[in-house]
PDB file of C-alpha atoms in Angstrom:
ATOM      1  CA  UNK A  27     134.696 101.893 -75.292  1.00  0.00           C
ATOM      2  CA  UNK A  28     132.413 100.686 -72.531  1.00  0.00           C
ATOM      3  CA  UNK A  29     133.467 100.001 -68.955  1.00  0.00           C
ATOM      4  CA  UNK A  30     132.332  97.713 -66.173  1.00  0.00           C
ATOM      5  CA  UNK A  31     133.645  96.147 -62.969  1.00  0.00           C
ATOM      6  CA  UNK A  32     133.807  92.567 -61.800  1.00  0.00           C
ATOM      7  CA  UNK A  33     132.508  93.288 -58.307  1.00  0.00           C
ATOM      8  CA  UNK A  34     134.040  90.886 -55.831  1.00  0.00           C
ATOM      9  CA  UNK A  35     131.403  88.660 -54.217  1.00  0.00           C
ATOM     10  CA  UNK A  36     133.514  86.637 -51.784  1.00  0.00           C
ATOM     11  CA  UNK A  37     135.404  87.669 -48.638  1.00  0.00           C
ATOM     12  CA  UNK A  38     133.065  90.647 -48.435  1.00  0.00           C
ATOM     13  CA  UNK A  39     129.644  91.650 -47.100  1.00  0.00           C
ATOM     14  CA  UNK A  40     126.346  92.283 -48.865  1.00  0.00           C
ATOM     15  CA  UNK A  41     126.281  95.942 -47.831  1.00  0.00           C
ATOM     16  CA  UNK A  42     129.576  96.524 -49.654  1.00  0.00           C
ATOM     17  CA  UNK A  43     128.346  94.710 -52.760  1.00  0.00           C
ATOM     18  CA  UNK A  44     125.162  96.808 -52.695  1.00  0.00           C
ATOM     19  CA  UNK A  45     127.169 100.001 -52.272  1.00  0.00           C
ATOM     20  CA  UNK A  46     129.262  99.103 -55.317  1.00  0.00           C
ATOM     21  CA  UNK A  47     126.194  98.400 -57.452  1.00  0.00           C
ATOM     22  CA  UNK A  48     124.590 101.692 -56.431  1.00  0.00           C
ATOM     23  CA  UNK A  49     127.786 103.654 -57.090  1.00  0.00           C
ATOM     24  CA  UNK A  50     128.044 102.196 -60.588  1.00  0.00           C
ATOM     25  CA  UNK A  51     124.380 102.778 -61.375  1.00  0.00           C
ATOM     26  CA  UNK A  52     124.706 106.406 -60.290  1.00  0.00           C
ATOM     27  CA  UNK A  53     128.100 106.875 -61.947  1.00  0.00           C
ATOM     28  CA  UNK A  54     129.468 106.712 -65.468  1.00  0.00           C
ATOM     29  CA  UNK A  55     129.603 102.913 -65.750  1.00  0.00           C
ATOM     30  CA  UNK A  56     128.082 100.597 -68.337  1.00  0.00           C
ATOM     31  CA  UNK A  57     128.012  97.139 -66.750  1.00  0.00           C
ATOM     32  CA  UNK A  58     128.386  95.088 -63.574  1.00  0.00           C
ATOM     33  CA  UNK A  59     129.694  91.509 -63.378  1.00  0.00           C
ATOM     34  CA  UNK A  60     130.083  88.838 -60.708  1.00  0.00           C
ATOM     35  CA  UNK A  61     132.169  85.683 -60.448  1.00  0.00           C
ATOM     36  CA  UNK A  62     130.543  82.290 -59.898  1.00  0.00           C
ATOM     37  CA  UNK A  63     132.295  80.590 -57.003  1.00  0.00           C
ATOM     38  CA  UNK A  64     130.904  78.759 -54.009  1.00  0.00           C
ATOM     39  CA  UNK A  65     134.140  79.056 -52.021  1.00  0.00           C
ATOM     40  CA  UNK A  66     136.726  81.863 -52.136  1.00  0.00           C
ATOM     41  CA  UNK A  67     138.913  80.525 -54.980  1.00  0.00           C
ATOM     42  CA  UNK A  68     142.415  79.270 -54.223  1.00  0.00           C
ATOM     43  CA  UNK A  69     142.233  80.281 -50.568  1.00  0.00           C
ATOM     44  CA  UNK A  70     142.044  76.986 -48.626  1.00  0.00           C
ATOM     45  CA  UNK A  71     142.558  78.727 -45.281  1.00  0.00           C
ATOM     46  CA  UNK A  72     139.477  80.915 -45.923  1.00  0.00           C
ATOM     47  CA  UNK A  73     136.983  78.309 -47.142  1.00  0.00           C
ATOM     48  CA  UNK A  74     134.526  79.055 -44.352  1.00  0.00           C
ATOM     49  CA  UNK A  75     134.377  82.775 -45.186  1.00  0.00           C
ATOM     50  CA  UNK A  76     131.688  84.473 -47.266  1.00  0.00           C
ATOM     51  CA  UNK A  77     131.049  83.552 -50.900  1.00  0.00           C
ATOM     52  CA  UNK A  78     127.768  84.850 -52.335  1.00  0.00           C
ATOM     53  CA  UNK A  79     126.069  82.842 -55.105  1.00  0.00           C
ATOM     54  CA  UNK A  80     126.608  84.665 -58.389  1.00  0.00           C
ATOM     55  CA  UNK A  81     123.317  84.183 -60.220  1.00  0.00           C
ATOM     56  CA  UNK A  82     121.211  85.256 -57.263  1.00  0.00           C
ATOM     57  CA  UNK A  83     123.381  88.353 -56.951  1.00  0.00           C
ATOM     58  CA  UNK A  84     122.968  89.376 -60.578  1.00  0.00           C
ATOM     59  CA  UNK A  85     119.189  88.931 -60.319  1.00  0.00           C
ATOM     60  CA  UNK A  86     119.132  91.215 -57.268  1.00  0.00           C
ATOM     61  CA  UNK A  87     121.366  93.706 -59.096  1.00  0.00           C
ATOM     62  CA  UNK A  88     118.889  93.728 -61.982  1.00  0.00           C
ATOM     63  CA  UNK A  89     116.168  94.849 -59.596  1.00  0.00           C
ATOM     64  CA  UNK A  90     118.405  97.571 -58.136  1.00  0.00           C
ATOM     65  CA  UNK A  91     119.347  99.114 -61.488  1.00  0.00           C
ATOM     66  CA  UNK A  92     117.894 100.578 -64.658  1.00  0.00           C
ATOM     67  CA  UNK A  93     120.888 101.234 -66.917  1.00  0.00           C
ATOM     68  CA  UNK A  94     123.704  98.804 -66.085  1.00  0.00           C
ATOM     69  CA  UNK A  95     124.132  95.727 -68.228  1.00  0.00           C
ATOM     70  CA  UNK A  96     124.512  92.545 -66.206  1.00  0.00           C
ATOM     71  CA  UNK A  97     126.509  89.338 -66.395  1.00  0.00           C
ATOM     72  CA  UNK A  98     129.043  86.956 -64.911  1.00  0.00           C
ATOM     73  CA  UNK A  99     132.736  86.336 -65.469  1.00  0.00           C
ATOM     74  CA  UNK A 100     131.806  83.536 -65.787  1.00  0.00           C
ATOM     75  CA  UNK A 101     129.193  80.950 -64.757  1.00  0.00           C
ATOM     76  CA  UNK A 102     130.541  77.421 -64.294  1.00  0.00           C
ATOM     77  CA  UNK A 103     128.842  74.940 -66.615  1.00  0.00           C
ATOM     78  CA  UNK A 104     128.898  72.008 -64.127  1.00  0.00           C
ATOM     79  CA  UNK A 105     126.780  73.843 -61.556  1.00  0.00           C
ATOM     80  CA  UNK A 106     123.514  74.190 -63.512  1.00  0.00           C
ATOM     81  CA  UNK A 107     122.050  72.098 -66.309  1.00  0.00           C
ATOM     82  CA  UNK A 108     121.977  73.995 -69.627  1.00  0.00           C
ATOM     83  CA  UNK A 109     118.202  73.719 -69.982  1.00  0.00           C
ATOM     84  CA  UNK A 110     117.686  75.245 -66.536  1.00  0.00           C
ATOM     85  CA  UNK A 111     120.328  77.898 -67.209  1.00  0.00           C
ATOM     86  CA  UNK A 112     118.700  78.903 -70.494  1.00  0.00           C
ATOM     87  CA  UNK A 113     115.368  79.290 -68.687  1.00  0.00           C
ATOM     88  CA  UNK A 114     117.016  81.394 -65.969  1.00  0.00           C
ATOM     89  CA  UNK A 115     118.693  83.532 -68.631  1.00  0.00           C
ATOM     90  CA  UNK A 116     115.548  84.325 -70.613  1.00  0.00           C
ATOM     91  CA  UNK A 117     113.709  85.106 -67.387  1.00  0.00           C
ATOM     92  CA  UNK A 118     116.381  87.588 -66.324  1.00  0.00           C
ATOM     93  CA  UNK A 119     116.624  88.997 -69.848  1.00  0.00           C
ATOM     94  CA  UNK A 120     112.927  89.919 -69.659  1.00  0.00           C
ATOM     95  CA  UNK A 121     113.058  91.133 -66.057  1.00  0.00           C
ATOM     96  CA  UNK A 122     115.988  93.436 -66.883  1.00  0.00           C
ATOM     97  CA  UNK A 123     114.459  94.527 -70.204  1.00  0.00           C
ATOM     98  CA  UNK A 124     117.358  93.231 -72.245  1.00  0.00           C
ATOM     99  CA  UNK A 125     120.358  94.006 -70.059  1.00  0.00           C
ATOM    100  CA  UNK A 126     121.587  90.453 -69.390  1.00  0.00           C
ATOM    101  CA  UNK A 127     124.498  88.582 -70.996  1.00  0.00           C
ATOM    102  CA  UNK A 128     124.789  84.834 -70.399  1.00  0.00           C
ATOM    103  CA  UNK A 129     128.487  84.127 -69.809  1.00  0.00           C
ATOM    104  CA  UNK A 130     129.593  80.524 -69.384  1.00  0.00           C
ATOM    105  CA  UNK A 131     132.820  78.595 -68.861  1.00  0.00           C
ATOM    106  CA  UNK A 132     133.822  74.956 -68.524  1.00  0.00           C
ATOM    107  CA  UNK A 133     134.571  75.180 -64.767  1.00  0.00           C
ATOM    108  CA  UNK A 134     138.009  74.792 -63.215  1.00  0.00           C
ATOM    109  CA  UNK A 135     137.895  75.016 -59.392  1.00  0.00           C
ATOM    110  CA  UNK A 136     138.189  71.424 -58.199  1.00  0.00           C
ATOM    111  CA  UNK A 137     137.762  72.139 -54.494  1.00  0.00           C
ATOM    112  CA  UNK A 138     134.303  73.706 -54.814  1.00  0.00           C
ATOM    113  CA  UNK A 139     133.166  70.695 -56.848  1.00  0.00           C
ATOM    114  CA  UNK A 140     134.299  68.457 -54.006  1.00  0.00           C
ATOM    115  CA  UNK A 141     132.749  70.648 -51.330  1.00  0.00           C
ATOM    116  CA  UNK A 142     129.296  70.835 -52.929  1.00  0.00           C
ATOM    117  CA  UNK A 143     128.990  67.402 -54.488  1.00  0.00           C
ATOM    118  CA  UNK A 144     129.711  67.951 -58.177  1.00  0.00           C
ATOM    119  CA  UNK A 145     131.984  65.342 -59.696  1.00  0.00           C
ATOM    120  CA  UNK A 146     135.102  67.028 -61.068  1.00  0.00           C
ATOM    121  CA  UNK A 147     135.409  65.523 -64.528  1.00  0.00           C
ATOM    122  CA  UNK A 148     138.566  65.359 -66.627  1.00  0.00           C
ATOM    123  CA  UNK A 149     139.543  68.439 -68.612  1.00  0.00           C
ATOM    124  CA  UNK A 150     138.446  66.715 -71.830  1.00  0.00           C
ATOM    125  CA  UNK A 151     135.029  65.797 -70.470  1.00  0.00           C
ATOM    126  CA  UNK A 152     134.476  69.251 -68.995  1.00  0.00           C
ATOM    127  CA  UNK A 153     135.288  70.758 -72.388  1.00  0.00           C
ATOM    128  CA  UNK A 154     133.041  68.239 -74.156  1.00  0.00           C
ATOM    129  CA  UNK A 155     130.179  69.033 -71.786  1.00  0.00           C
ATOM    130  CA  UNK A 156     130.806  72.756 -72.148  1.00  0.00           C
ATOM    131  CA  UNK A 157     130.673  72.628 -75.938  1.00  0.00           C
ATOM    132  CA  UNK A 158     127.486  70.581 -75.858  1.00  0.00           C
ATOM    133  CA  UNK A 159     125.914  72.962 -73.333  1.00  0.00           C
ATOM    134  CA  UNK A 160     126.718  75.989 -75.515  1.00  0.00           C
ATOM    135  CA  UNK A 161     125.220  74.260 -78.556  1.00  0.00           C
ATOM    136  CA  UNK A 162     122.065  73.392 -76.635  1.00  0.00           C
ATOM    137  CA  UNK A 163     121.637  76.859 -75.103  1.00  0.00           C
ATOM    138  CA  UNK A 164     122.021  78.568 -78.484  1.00  0.00           C
ATOM    139  CA  UNK A 165     119.497  76.106 -79.906  1.00  0.00           C
ATOM    140  CA  UNK A 166     117.030  76.954 -77.111  1.00  0.00           C
ATOM    141  CA  UNK A 167     117.619  80.697 -77.573  1.00  0.00           C
ATOM    142  CA  UNK A 168     116.976  80.611 -81.318  1.00  0.00           C
ATOM    143  CA  UNK A 169     114.379  77.881 -81.871  1.00  0.00           C
ATOM    144  CA  UNK A 170     110.809  78.884 -82.639  1.00  0.00           C
ATOM    145  CA  UNK A 171     109.584  75.449 -81.584  1.00  0.00           C
ATOM    146  CA  UNK A 172     109.987  73.276 -78.477  1.00  0.00           C
ATOM    147  CA  UNK A 173     113.442  71.709 -78.448  1.00  0.00           C
ATOM    148  CA  UNK A 174     114.255  68.025 -78.459  1.00  0.00           C
ATOM    149  CA  UNK A 175     117.939  67.355 -77.960  1.00  0.00           C
ATOM    150  CA  UNK A 176     119.768  64.057 -77.632  1.00  0.00           C
ATOM    151  CA  UNK A 177     123.366  64.805 -76.806  1.00  0.00           C
ATOM    152  CA  UNK A 178     125.932  62.635 -75.114  1.00  0.00           C
ATOM    153  CA  UNK A 179     125.540  64.509 -71.812  1.00  0.00           C
ATOM    154  CA  UNK A 180     122.280  66.477 -72.076  1.00  0.00           C
ATOM    155  CA  UNK A 181     118.817  65.518 -73.278  1.00  0.00           C
ATOM    156  CA  UNK A 182     115.618  67.525 -73.708  1.00  0.00           C
ATOM    157  CA  UNK A 183     112.178  66.308 -74.791  1.00  0.00           C
ATOM    158  CA  UNK A 184     110.088  68.965 -76.561  1.00  0.00           C
ATOM    159  CA  UNK A 185     111.225  71.658 -74.122  1.00  0.00           C
ATOM    160  CA  UNK A 186     109.623  75.046 -74.876  1.00  0.00           C
ATOM    161  CA  UNK A 187     111.536  78.261 -74.242  1.00  0.00           C
ATOM    162  CA  UNK A 188     108.692  80.581 -73.355  1.00  0.00           C
ATOM    163  CA  UNK A 189     109.153  83.406 -72.912  1.00  0.00           C
ATOM    164  CA  UNK A 190     112.012  83.429 -75.374  1.00  0.00           C
ATOM    165  CA  UNK A 191     114.836  85.922 -75.339  1.00  0.00           C
ATOM    166  CA  UNK A 192     113.954  89.574 -74.795  1.00  0.00           C
ATOM    167  CA  UNK A 193     116.964  90.721 -76.827  1.00  0.00           C
ATOM    168  CA  UNK A 194     117.017  90.089 -80.547  1.00  0.00           C
ATOM    169  CA  UNK A 195     118.174  87.958 -82.186  1.00  0.00           C
ATOM    170  CA  UNK A 196     118.791  86.385 -78.761  1.00  0.00           C
ATOM    171  CA  UNK A 197     120.384  86.913 -75.357  1.00  0.00           C
ATOM    172  CA  UNK A 198     124.151  87.301 -75.996  1.00  0.00           C
ATOM    173  CA  UNK A 199     126.313  84.310 -75.129  1.00  0.00           C
ATOM    174  CA  UNK A 200     129.807  84.966 -73.792  1.00  0.00           C
ATOM    175  CA  UNK A 201     132.175  81.994 -73.930  1.00  0.00           C
ATOM    176  CA  UNK A 202     134.659  82.437 -71.099  1.00  0.00           C
ATOM    177  CA  UNK A 203     138.300  81.458 -71.468  1.00  0.00           C
ATOM    178  CA  UNK A 204     140.856  81.527 -74.269  1.00  0.00           C
ATOM    179  CA  UNK A 205     142.067  77.944 -74.486  1.00  0.00           C
ATOM    180  CA  UNK A 206     143.208  77.670 -78.070  1.00  0.00           C
ATOM    181  CA  UNK A 207     142.198  74.139 -79.028  1.00  0.00           C
ATOM    182  CA  UNK A 208     138.732  73.798 -77.485  1.00  0.00           C
ATOM    183  CA  UNK A 209     137.412  76.965 -75.837  1.00  0.00           C
ATOM    184  CA  UNK A 210     138.044  79.353 -78.718  1.00  0.00           C
ATOM    185  CA  UNK A 211     136.574  76.797 -81.112  1.00  0.00           C
ATOM    186  CA  UNK A 212     133.442  76.574 -78.968  1.00  0.00           C
ATOM    187  CA  UNK A 213     133.291  80.381 -79.074  1.00  0.00           C
ATOM    188  CA  UNK A 214     133.591  80.360 -82.865  1.00  0.00           C
ATOM    189  CA  UNK A 215     130.766  77.828 -83.115  1.00  0.00           C
ATOM    190  CA  UNK A 216     128.259  79.114 -80.548  1.00  0.00           C
ATOM    191  CA  UNK A 217     129.354  82.340 -78.843  1.00  0.00           C
ATOM    192  CA  UNK A 218     128.807  86.053 -79.391  1.00  0.00           C
ATOM    193  CA  UNK A 219     131.380  87.558 -77.035  1.00  0.00           C
ATOM    194  CA  UNK A 220     135.033  86.754 -76.306  1.00  0.00           C
ATOM    195  CA  UNK A 221     136.498  87.668 -72.935  1.00  0.00           C
ATOM    196  CA  UNK A 222     140.226  87.566 -72.207  1.00  0.00           C
ATOM    197  CA  UNK A 223     140.757  87.003 -68.479  1.00  0.00           C
ATOM    198  CA  UNK A 224     143.562  89.048 -66.947  1.00  0.00           C
ATOM    199  CA  UNK A 225     143.454  86.946 -63.769  1.00  0.00           C
ATOM    200  CA  UNK A 226     144.531  83.844 -65.700  1.00  0.00           C
ATOM    201  CA  UNK A 227     148.261  84.502 -65.366  1.00  0.00           C
ATOM    202  CA  UNK A 228     148.996  85.163 -69.047  1.00  0.00           C
ATOM    203  CA  UNK A 229     149.030  88.923 -68.656  1.00  0.00           C
ATOM    204  CA  UNK A 230     147.235  91.539 -70.695  1.00  0.00           C
ATOM    205  CA  UNK A 231     149.757  92.298 -73.406  1.00  0.00           C
ATOM    206  CA  UNK A 232     148.704  93.299 -76.899  1.00  0.00           C
ATOM    207  CA  UNK A 233     150.779  90.441 -78.305  1.00  0.00           C
ATOM    208  CA  UNK A 234     148.820  87.828 -76.343  1.00  0.00           C
ATOM    209  CA  UNK A 235     145.493  89.436 -77.232  1.00  0.00           C
ATOM    210  CA  UNK A 236     146.291  89.559 -80.947  1.00  0.00           C
ATOM    211  CA  UNK A 237     147.489  85.953 -80.890  1.00  0.00           C
ATOM    212  CA  UNK A 238     144.248  84.762 -79.263  1.00  0.00           C
ATOM    213  CA  UNK A 239     142.198  86.714 -81.804  1.00  0.00           C
ATOM    214  CA  UNK A 240     144.160  85.144 -84.659  1.00  0.00           C
ATOM    215  CA  UNK A 241     143.426  81.673 -83.264  1.00  0.00           C
ATOM    216  CA  UNK A 242     139.739  82.557 -82.975  1.00  0.00           C
ATOM    217  CA  UNK A 243     139.717  83.769 -86.581  1.00  0.00           C
ATOM    218  CA  UNK A 244     141.160  80.441 -87.754  1.00  0.00           C
ATOM    219  CA  UNK A 245     138.438  78.549 -85.898  1.00  0.00           C
ATOM    220  CA  UNK A 246     135.817  80.858 -87.412  1.00  0.00           C
ATOM    221  CA  UNK A 247     137.154  80.079 -90.880  1.00  0.00           C
ATOM    222  CA  UNK A 248     136.955  76.339 -90.108  1.00  0.00           C
ATOM    223  CA  UNK A 249     133.311  76.484 -88.964  1.00  0.00           C
ATOM    224  CA  UNK A 250     132.096  79.072 -91.463  1.00  0.00           C
ATOM    225  CA  UNK A 251     131.611  81.939 -89.023  1.00  0.00           C
ATOM    226  CA  UNK A 252     132.316  85.627 -89.644  1.00  0.00           C
ATOM    227  CA  UNK A 253     134.716  86.652 -86.815  1.00  0.00           C
ATOM    228  CA  UNK A 254     133.325  90.196 -87.006  1.00  0.00           C
ATOM    229  CA  UNK A 255     130.172  88.823 -85.375  1.00  0.00           C
ATOM    230  CA  UNK A 256     132.092  88.137 -82.149  1.00  0.00           C
ATOM    231  CA  UNK A 257     132.577  91.048 -79.740  1.00  0.00           C
ATOM    232  CA  UNK A 258     135.992  91.335 -78.020  1.00  0.00           C
ATOM    233  CA  UNK A 259     136.143  92.196 -74.314  1.00  0.00           C
ATOM    234  CA  UNK A 260     138.789  92.128 -71.553  1.00  0.00           C
ATOM    235  CA  UNK A 261     138.636  91.401 -67.832  1.00  0.00           C
ATOM    236  CA  UNK A 262     141.442  93.702 -66.738  1.00  0.00           C
ATOM    237  CA  UNK A 263     142.867  93.723 -63.192  1.00  0.00           C
ATOM    238  CA  UNK A 264     143.748  97.354 -62.541  1.00  0.00           C
ATOM    239  CA  UNK A 265     146.233  99.185 -60.344  1.00  0.00           C
ATOM    240  CA  UNK A 266     146.615 102.949 -60.765  1.00  0.00           C
ATOM    241  CA  UNK A 267     149.925 103.930 -59.175  1.00  0.00           C
ATOM    242  CA  UNK A 268     153.243 105.675 -59.775  1.00  0.00           C
ATOM    243  CA  UNK A 269     155.046 103.273 -57.431  1.00  0.00           C
ATOM    244  CA  UNK A 270     157.437 101.181 -59.547  1.00  0.00           C
ATOM    245  CA  UNK A 271     157.782  98.494 -56.886  1.00  0.00           C
ATOM    246  CA  UNK A 272     153.986  98.054 -56.722  1.00  0.00           C
ATOM    247  CA  UNK A 273     153.816  97.889 -60.511  1.00  0.00           C
ATOM    248  CA  UNK A 274     156.530  95.214 -60.688  1.00  0.00           C
ATOM    249  CA  UNK A 275     154.911  93.156 -57.935  1.00  0.00           C
ATOM    250  CA  UNK A 276     151.514  93.392 -59.643  1.00  0.00           C
ATOM    251  CA  UNK A 277     152.934  92.282 -62.982  1.00  0.00           C
ATOM    252  CA  UNK A 278     154.952  89.449 -61.445  1.00  0.00           C
ATOM    253  CA  UNK A 279     151.740  88.030 -60.068  1.00  0.00           C
ATOM    254  CA  UNK A 280     149.551  88.474 -63.142  1.00  0.00           C
ATOM    255  CA  UNK A 281     151.917  88.323 -66.080  1.00  0.00           C
ATOM    256  CA  UNK A 282     153.494  90.562 -68.646  1.00  0.00           C
ATOM    257  CA  UNK A 283     151.518  93.577 -69.692  1.00  0.00           C
ATOM    258  CA  UNK A 284     149.098  93.569 -66.749  1.00  0.00           C
ATOM    259  CA  UNK A 285     147.381  96.912 -66.329  1.00  0.00           C
ATOM    260  CA  UNK A 286     149.353  98.691 -63.629  1.00  0.00           C
ATOM    261  CA  UNK A 287     150.863 102.167 -63.761  1.00  0.00           C
ATOM    262  CA  UNK A 288     150.055 105.873 -63.768  1.00  0.00           C
ATOM    263  CA  UNK A 289     146.639 106.899 -65.079  1.00  0.00           C
ATOM    264  CA  UNK A 290     148.028 108.309 -68.338  1.00  0.00           C
ATOM    265  CA  UNK A 291     149.757 105.008 -69.153  1.00  0.00           C
ATOM    266  CA  UNK A 292     146.598 103.035 -68.380  1.00  0.00           C
ATOM    267  CA  UNK A 293     144.636 105.335 -70.712  1.00  0.00           C
ATOM    268  CA  UNK A 294     147.183 104.819 -73.477  1.00  0.00           C
ATOM    269  CA  UNK A 295     147.045 101.029 -73.084  1.00  0.00           C
ATOM    270  CA  UNK A 296     143.254 101.004 -73.145  1.00  0.00           C
ATOM    271  CA  UNK A 297     143.359 103.149 -76.271  1.00  0.00           C
ATOM    272  CA  UNK A 298     145.583 100.560 -77.958  1.00  0.00           C
ATOM    273  CA  UNK A 299     143.091  97.819 -77.176  1.00  0.00           C
ATOM    274  CA  UNK A 300     140.218  99.963 -78.405  1.00  0.00           C
ATOM    275  CA  UNK A 301     141.979 100.448 -81.728  1.00  0.00           C
ATOM    276  CA  UNK A 302     142.597  96.689 -81.859  1.00  0.00           C
ATOM    277  CA  UNK A 303     138.858  96.014 -81.682  1.00  0.00           C
ATOM    278  CA  UNK A 304     138.075  95.682 -77.970  1.00  0.00           C
ATOM    279  CA  UNK A 305     134.638  97.133 -77.234  1.00  0.00           C
ATOM    280  CA  UNK A 306     134.437  96.714 -73.455  1.00  0.00           C
ATOM    281  CA  UNK A 307     136.772  96.458 -70.485  1.00  0.00           C
ATOM    282  CA  UNK A 308     135.709  95.031 -67.144  1.00  0.00           C
ATOM    283  CA  UNK A 309     138.064  96.145 -64.389  1.00  0.00           C
ATOM    284  CA  UNK A 310     139.019  93.704 -61.657  1.00  0.00           C
ATOM    285  CA  UNK A 311     140.610  94.223 -58.270  1.00  0.00           C
ATOM    286  CA  UNK A 312     138.551  97.283 -57.333  1.00  0.00           C
ATOM    287  CA  UNK A 313     137.860  97.109 -53.604  1.00  0.00           C
ATOM    288  CA  UNK A 314     134.214  96.185 -53.070  1.00  0.00           C
ATOM    289  CA  UNK A 315     132.384  99.002 -51.306  1.00  0.00           C
ATOM    290  CA  UNK A 316     135.221 101.511 -51.809  1.00  0.00           C
ATOM    291  CA  UNK A 317     133.199 104.233 -53.496  1.00  0.00           C
ATOM    292  CA  UNK A 318     136.208 106.541 -53.715  1.00  0.00           C
ATOM    293  CA  UNK A 319     138.020 103.914 -55.823  1.00  0.00           C
ATOM    294  CA  UNK A 320     135.118 103.745 -58.281  1.00  0.00           C
ATOM    295  CA  UNK A 321     134.978 107.522 -58.489  1.00  0.00           C
ATOM    296  CA  UNK A 322     138.732 107.748 -59.039  1.00  0.00           C
ATOM    297  CA  UNK A 323     138.576 105.350 -61.995  1.00  0.00           C
ATOM    298  CA  UNK A 324     135.691 107.318 -63.478  1.00  0.00           C
ATOM    299  CA  UNK A 325     137.555 110.611 -63.110  1.00  0.00           C
ATOM    300  CA  UNK A 326     141.050 109.491 -64.117  1.00  0.00           C
ATOM    301  CA  UNK A 327     140.369 106.770 -66.706  1.00  0.00           C
ATOM    302  CA  UNK A 328     136.801 106.561 -68.003  1.00  0.00           C
ATOM    303  CA  UNK A 329     136.432 110.306 -68.589  1.00  0.00           C
ATOM    304  CA  UNK A 330     139.184 110.106 -71.220  1.00  0.00           C
ATOM    305  CA  UNK A 331     136.930 107.917 -73.391  1.00  0.00           C
ATOM    306  CA  UNK A 332     133.677 109.855 -73.068  1.00  0.00           C
TER     307      UNK A 332
END
């Protein structure tokens, strides 16, 4: 089992983000991840507070580190054209010597679209655009020739991808989200990594995870894909505590099975997911810049899997 953290990049300061990156690089961590929001999400009274741009942050983190793998949970498709994003991804893949994962989602935060001038399309159109973007990016990552693409939403005319991907066969593509009708089908068609988001309000129960995997497997069968090719990961909000009231409050907010409890119970739950095929867990809710919190998780949780 590998472990990372989704380091918070809004309502914080750069020095705390940098301290978190350095602590992870010097500690027993495998990966660092950032969100991709231009406003603090779902906090209308805090819209004028800090929100660092996610791709710039991960590029800076690549230059600060040598071992950590790097990615986002997840980039919003409406904010960057897929051709540009593919070029950015291969550039960072080379600069990091193969430590970058391109993680992409359809986009959901209406207010930041309004604030920064992106039209907030219907759910159907956002999913249509997302699927087309994933197809195009995988095409760019794998083609040996310049790419011409004439989609409904995106067009390219003999676009070369040079340099190509540093990683072989290509930079991994994570498809963010677990919507059963469209998102998991897009993952089956074009993705390499599944990520179940514990912030999404469904909880982090084994029953939900196994159900989502079963849906993915059905889509894989439909499109002729081996589901074993797709890595399973979790974004897991974490609270280590013996306080029953805190545990109940945490689970009321995030859903049944959310990862809150004493360290031994958290270890047991992670072990269950490992046996169910999860290869990486990204913790969420760790206070940015709180080095003691990172060290506590290493000592009390990660050490049990090393």
